mmCIF file of C-alpha atoms in Angstrom:
data_model
loop_
_atom_site.group_PDB
_atom_site.id
_atom_site.type_symbol
_atom_site.label_atom_id
_atom_site.label_comp_id
_atom_site.label_asym_id
_atom_site.label_seq_id
_atom_site.Cartn_x
_atom_site.Cartn_y
_atom_site.Cartn_z
ATOM 1 C CA MET A 752 3.189 29.521 31.551
ATOM 2 C CA ARG A 753 5.470 26.771 30.303
ATOM 3 C CA PRO A 754 5.457 23.372 32.044
ATOM 4 C CA SER A 755 8.602 22.534 33.975
ATOM 5 C CA PRO A 756 11.166 20.066 32.539
ATOM 6 C CA ILE A 757 10.386 17.724 35.441
ATOM 7 C CA PHE A 758 6.693 17.774 34.524
ATOM 8 C CA LEU A 759 7.480 17.043 30.874
ATOM 9 C CA VAL A 760 9.745 14.106 31.767
ATOM 10 C CA ALA A 761 7.077 12.708 34.094
ATOM 11 C CA ALA A 762 4.393 13.097 31.418
ATOM 12 C CA ILE A 763 6.497 11.387 28.772
ATOM 13 C CA SER A 764 7.336 8.566 31.185
ATOM 14 C CA TYR A 765 3.637 8.143 32.003
ATOM 15 C CA ILE A 766 2.688 8.012 28.318
ATOM 16 C CA THR A 767 5.463 5.472 27.645
ATOM 17 C CA VAL A 768 4.271 3.229 30.468
ATOM 18 C CA ILE A 769 0.636 3.469 29.341
ATOM 19 C CA GLY A 770 1.662 2.730 25.754
ATOM 20 C CA ALA A 771 3.678 -0.297 26.841
ATOM 21 C CA CYS A 772 0.762 -1.612 28.936
ATOM 22 C CA THR A 773 -1.658 -1.168 26.044
ATOM 23 C CA ALA A 774 0.724 -2.928 23.646
ATOM 24 C CA ALA A 775 1.110 -5.845 26.047
ATOM 25 C CA GLU A 776 -2.653 -6.149 26.428
ATOM 26 C CA GLU A 777 -3.342 -6.053 22.692
ATOM 27 C CA PHE A 778 -0.549 -8.501 21.799
ATOM 28 C CA THR A 779 -1.897 -10.928 24.399
ATOM 29 C CA LYS A 780 -5.586 -10.418 23.583
ATOM 30 C CA ASN A 781 -4.877 -11.067 19.900
ATOM 31 C CA GLN A 782 -2.892 -14.229 20.767
ATOM 32 C CA ILE A 783 0.312 -12.973 19.186
ATOM 33 C CA VAL A 784 1.818 -13.628 22.613
ATOM 34 C CA PRO A 785 2.419 -16.359 23.642
ATOM 35 C CA ASP A 786 0.579 -18.564 21.144
ATOM 36 C CA ASP A 787 1.273 -17.598 17.559
ATOM 37 C CA VAL A 788 4.490 -15.591 17.184
ATOM 38 C CA ILE A 789 6.536 -14.799 20.302
ATOM 39 C CA ASP A 790 6.707 -15.659 24.010
ATOM 40 C CA LYS A 791 7.322 -12.170 25.373
ATOM 41 C CA VAL A 792 5.320 -8.991 24.964
ATOM 42 C CA PRO A 793 7.120 -5.983 23.456
ATOM 43 C CA LEU A 794 8.349 -3.520 26.056
ATOM 44 C CA ASN A 795 7.348 -0.502 23.943
ATOM 45 C CA LYS A 796 5.069 0.422 21.074
ATOM 46 C CA LEU A 797 6.805 0.701 17.696
ATOM 47 C CA GLU A 798 5.699 3.685 15.611
ATOM 48 C CA VAL A 799 4.880 2.533 12.061
ATOM 49 C CA THR A 800 3.726 5.056 9.449
ATOM 50 C CA TYR A 801 2.975 4.446 5.772
ATOM 51 C CA PRO A 802 3.800 7.007 3.039
ATOM 52 C CA ASP A 803 0.261 8.446 2.870
ATOM 53 C CA GLY A 804 0.250 9.078 6.625
ATOM 54 C CA VAL A 805 -1.660 5.951 7.656
ATOM 55 C CA SER A 806 -0.387 4.661 10.991
ATOM 56 C CA VAL A 807 -0.362 1.204 12.536
ATOM 57 C CA ASN A 808 -2.074 1.134 15.920
ATOM 58 C CA LEU A 809 -2.171 -2.171 17.800
ATOM 59 C CA GLY A 810 -4.534 -4.131 15.618
ATOM 60 C CA ASN A 811 -6.321 -1.427 13.674
ATOM 61 C CA VAL A 812 -7.728 -2.567 10.337
ATOM 62 C CA LEU A 813 -5.927 -1.283 7.247
ATOM 63 C CA THR A 814 -6.245 -2.280 3.602
ATOM 64 C CA PRO A 815 -3.607 -3.928 1.410
ATOM 65 C CA THR A 816 -3.778 -0.795 -0.747
ATOM 66 C CA GLU A 817 -2.858 1.402 2.230
ATOM 67 C CA VAL A 818 0.140 -0.758 3.210
ATOM 68 C CA LYS A 819 1.535 -1.629 -0.224
ATOM 69 C CA ASP A 820 4.641 0.562 0.160
ATOM 70 C CA GLU A 821 7.403 0.279 2.741
ATOM 71 C CA PRO A 822 6.622 2.249 5.924
ATOM 72 C CA THR A 823 8.889 4.302 8.139
ATOM 73 C CA LEU A 824 9.598 3.126 11.677
ATOM 74 C CA GLN A 825 10.440 5.138 14.762
ATOM 75 C CA PHE A 826 11.668 3.733 18.067
ATOM 76 C CA ASN A 827 13.994 4.662 20.892
ATOM 77 C CA ALA A 828 17.296 2.888 20.413
ATOM 78 C CA ASP A 829 20.834 2.744 21.669
ATOM 79 C CA PRO A 830 22.697 4.713 18.967
ATOM 80 C CA ASN A 831 25.672 2.391 19.412
ATOM 81 C CA GLY A 832 23.601 -0.798 19.301
ATOM 82 C CA TYR A 833 22.326 -3.023 16.513
ATOM 83 C CA TYR A 834 18.751 -4.205 16.021
ATOM 84 C CA THR A 835 16.728 -6.662 13.960
ATOM 85 C CA LEU A 836 13.300 -5.951 12.449
ATOM 86 C CA ILE A 837 10.799 -8.715 11.706
ATOM 87 C CA MET A 838 7.410 -8.215 10.025
ATOM 88 C CA THR A 839 5.423 -11.434 9.907
ATOM 89 C CA ASP A 840 1.952 -12.834 9.196
ATOM 90 C CA PRO A 841 1.007 -15.827 11.397
ATOM 91 C CA ASP A 842 -2.289 -16.294 9.546
ATOM 92 C CA ALA A 843 -1.158 -17.753 6.238
ATOM 93 C CA PRO A 844 -3.248 -18.681 4.380
ATOM 94 C CA SER A 845 -5.896 -17.933 7.074
ATOM 95 C CA ARG A 846 -6.193 -17.605 10.826
ATOM 96 C CA LYS A 847 -8.393 -20.726 10.932
ATOM 97 C CA ASN A 848 -5.949 -22.759 8.845
ATOM 98 C CA PRO A 849 -2.419 -21.313 9.294
ATOM 99 C CA LYS A 850 -0.590 -24.165 7.572
ATOM 100 C CA PHE A 851 2.043 -21.802 6.144
ATOM 101 C CA ARG A 852 2.626 -19.962 9.450
ATOM 102 C CA GLU A 853 4.528 -17.695 9.504
ATOM 103 C CA TRP A 854 4.834 -15.803 6.205
ATOM 104 C CA HIS A 855 7.409 -13.082 6.769
ATOM 105 C CA HIS A 856 6.999 -9.808 4.911
ATOM 106 C CA TRP A 857 10.125 -7.903 5.938
ATOM 107 C CA LEU A 858 13.396 -8.823 7.615
ATOM 108 C CA VAL A 859 16.228 -6.391 8.322
ATOM 109 C CA GLY A 860 19.264 -7.045 10.527
ATOM 110 C CA ASN A 861 22.217 -5.037 11.773
ATOM 111 C CA ILE A 862 20.143 -1.868 12.044
ATOM 112 C CA PRO A 863 22.419 0.776 13.586
ATOM 113 C CA GLY A 864 20.389 2.485 16.292
ATOM 114 C CA ASN A 865 16.959 3.191 14.806
ATOM 115 C CA LYS A 866 18.169 3.756 11.233
ATOM 116 C CA VAL A 867 16.280 0.944 9.521
ATOM 117 C CA GLU A 868 17.303 2.213 6.097
ATOM 118 C CA GLU A 869 20.963 1.509 6.969
ATOM 119 C CA GLY A 870 20.425 -2.095 8.058
ATOM 120 C CA ASP A 871 21.132 -5.296 6.133
ATOM 121 C CA VAL A 872 17.963 -6.196 4.219
ATOM 122 C CA LEU A 873 17.528 -9.954 4.461
ATOM 123 C CA ALA A 874 14.020 -9.902 2.955
ATOM 124 C CA GLN A 875 12.680 -6.869 1.118
ATOM 125 C CA TYR A 876 9.342 -5.431 2.149
ATOM 126 C CA ILE A 877 6.179 -7.002 0.762
ATOM 127 C CA GLY A 878 2.831 -5.540 1.767
ATOM 128 C CA ALA A 879 -0.229 -7.415 2.970
ATOM 129 C CA GLY A 880 -1.716 -9.897 0.503
ATOM 130 C CA PRO A 881 -4.369 -11.960 2.284
ATOM 131 C CA PRO A 882 -6.119 -14.387 -0.078
ATOM 132 C CA LYS A 883 -9.749 -13.691 -0.929
ATOM 133 C CA GLY A 884 -12.201 -15.102 1.588
ATOM 134 C CA THR A 885 -9.644 -15.746 4.342
ATOM 135 C CA GLY A 886 -10.747 -12.922 6.622
ATOM 136 C CA LEU A 887 -8.490 -10.671 8.629
ATOM 137 C CA HIS A 888 -4.795 -11.463 8.938
ATOM 138 C CA ARG A 889 -2.503 -10.073 11.657
ATOM 139 C CA TYR A 890 0.652 -8.339 10.427
ATOM 140 C CA VAL A 891 3.163 -8.045 13.241
ATOM 141 C CA PHE A 892 6.192 -5.737 13.471
ATOM 142 C CA LEU A 893 8.869 -6.572 16.048
ATOM 143 C CA ILE A 894 12.200 -5.014 16.977
ATOM 144 C CA PHE A 895 14.889 -7.077 18.732
ATOM 145 C CA LYS A 896 18.225 -5.894 20.068
ATOM 146 C CA GLN A 897 21.327 -7.761 18.934
ATOM 147 C CA LYS A 898 24.317 -8.583 21.128
ATOM 148 C CA GLY A 899 26.470 -7.020 18.401
ATOM 149 C CA LYS A 900 26.780 -7.042 14.641
ATOM 150 C CA ILE A 901 25.742 -10.396 13.135
ATOM 151 C CA ASP A 902 26.847 -12.326 10.062
ATOM 152 C CA PHE A 903 23.365 -13.593 9.165
ATOM 153 C CA ASP A 904 23.205 -17.015 7.553
ATOM 154 C CA GLU A 905 20.021 -16.307 5.596
ATOM 155 C CA THR A 906 19.074 -16.275 1.919
ATOM 156 C CA HIS A 907 18.487 -12.684 0.830
ATOM 157 C CA LEU A 908 14.988 -12.375 -0.598
ATOM 158 C CA THR A 909 13.698 -9.779 -3.044
ATOM 159 C CA ASN A 910 10.160 -8.404 -3.294
ATOM 160 C CA SER A 911 9.719 -9.710 -6.841
ATOM 161 C CA ASN A 912 8.559 -13.178 -5.751
ATOM 162 C CA GLY A 913 7.320 -14.971 -2.665
ATOM 163 C CA ASP A 914 9.844 -17.798 -2.561
ATOM 164 C CA GLY A 915 11.316 -18.573 0.843
ATOM 165 C CA ARG A 916 8.767 -16.546 2.794
ATOM 166 C CA GLY A 917 6.472 -19.243 4.138
ATOM 167 C CA ARG A 918 6.900 -21.270 7.331
ATOM 168 C CA PHE A 919 9.162 -18.694 8.918
ATOM 169 C CA ASN A 920 9.501 -19.094 12.697
ATOM 170 C CA THR A 921 10.156 -15.944 14.701
ATOM 171 C CA LYS A 922 10.908 -17.833 17.920
ATOM 172 C CA ALA A 923 13.471 -20.045 16.166
ATOM 173 C CA PHE A 924 15.067 -17.064 14.409
ATOM 174 C CA VAL A 925 15.377 -15.169 17.696
ATOM 175 C CA ALA A 926 16.943 -18.205 19.377
ATOM 176 C CA LYS A 927 19.322 -18.855 16.467
ATOM 177 C CA TYR A 928 20.817 -15.370 16.638
ATOM 178 C CA ASN A 929 20.444 -14.903 20.407
ATOM 179 C CA LEU A 930 18.358 -11.746 20.055
ATOM 180 C CA ASP A 931 16.997 -9.786 23.017
ATOM 181 C CA GLY A 932 13.428 -8.612 23.279
ATOM 182 C CA PRO A 933 11.271 -7.717 21.566
ATOM 183 C CA SER A 934 12.006 -4.174 22.663
ATOM 184 C CA HIS A 935 9.262 -2.688 20.455
ATOM 185 C CA GLY A 936 6.242 -3.990 18.594
ATOM 186 C CA ASN A 937 3.042 -3.105 16.776
ATOM 187 C CA PHE A 938 0.573 -4.793 14.429
ATOM 188 C CA PHE A 939 -2.338 -4.180 12.110
ATOM 189 C CA GLN A 940 -4.997 -6.372 10.543
ATOM 190 C CA ALA A 941 -5.985 -6.570 6.895
ATOM 191 C CA GLU A 942 -8.134 -8.609 4.551
ATOM 192 C CA TYR A 943 -8.414 -8.930 0.789
ATOM 193 C CA ASP A 944 -8.992 -5.900 -1.425
ATOM 194 C CA ASP A 945 -8.520 -5.147 -5.139
ATOM 195 C CA TYR A 946 -4.787 -4.521 -4.742
ATOM 196 C CA VAL A 947 -4.063 -8.143 -3.797
ATOM 197 C CA PRO A 948 -4.243 -9.523 -7.392
ATOM 198 C CA ILE A 949 -1.784 -6.792 -8.446
ATOM 199 C CA LEU A 950 0.591 -7.882 -5.702
ATOM 200 C CA TYR A 951 0.219 -11.533 -6.686
ATOM 201 C CA GLN A 952 1.050 -10.672 -10.295
ATOM 202 C CA LYS A 953 4.214 -8.940 -9.105
ATOM 203 C CA LEU A 954 5.147 -12.000 -7.063
ATOM 204 C CA GLY A 955 4.399 -14.373 -9.933
ATOM 205 C CA VAL A 956 1.709 -16.334 -8.099
#
């Protein structure tokens, strides 16, 4: 016997609400909200999946090796709207001494609907690279809705060096471009592994 459409809608709504509540709790418990990155909790969980199938799940611990390549993102979006993606590390160089907070790893604007690959890449993706001995870092993904298409006044950054990444401020960026949200969010934690020196060599540091 197949479940009724009404039952399916109710179940999906219930799961969405539970997911949103869990996201809010984890973002707050891990001090991403309101202390270290943003003032508001994301309304929904952002689905983040890396090429080998590893998923981000509200603070789960992943390795720099697992997250070295750009992930795919899935989120419910207005197909006629535009969105901004921010991926940032508030723990640079460490959570105890975040003097370079924030170090942003990925920045994409003017995303049409949920098609991240069609957005304007302001900073190409760089995976996690926590320095040796600095413990776990939080890597935060956030989606904000734009009022419309934006002419971003930002230097476009490549993933071949780390220049211009440090001391990013998500709150200031959101205020500058009058972004709404975050509508979706997720984060993982990572600490040093043997891939980090390879990444540093690529970045020239």
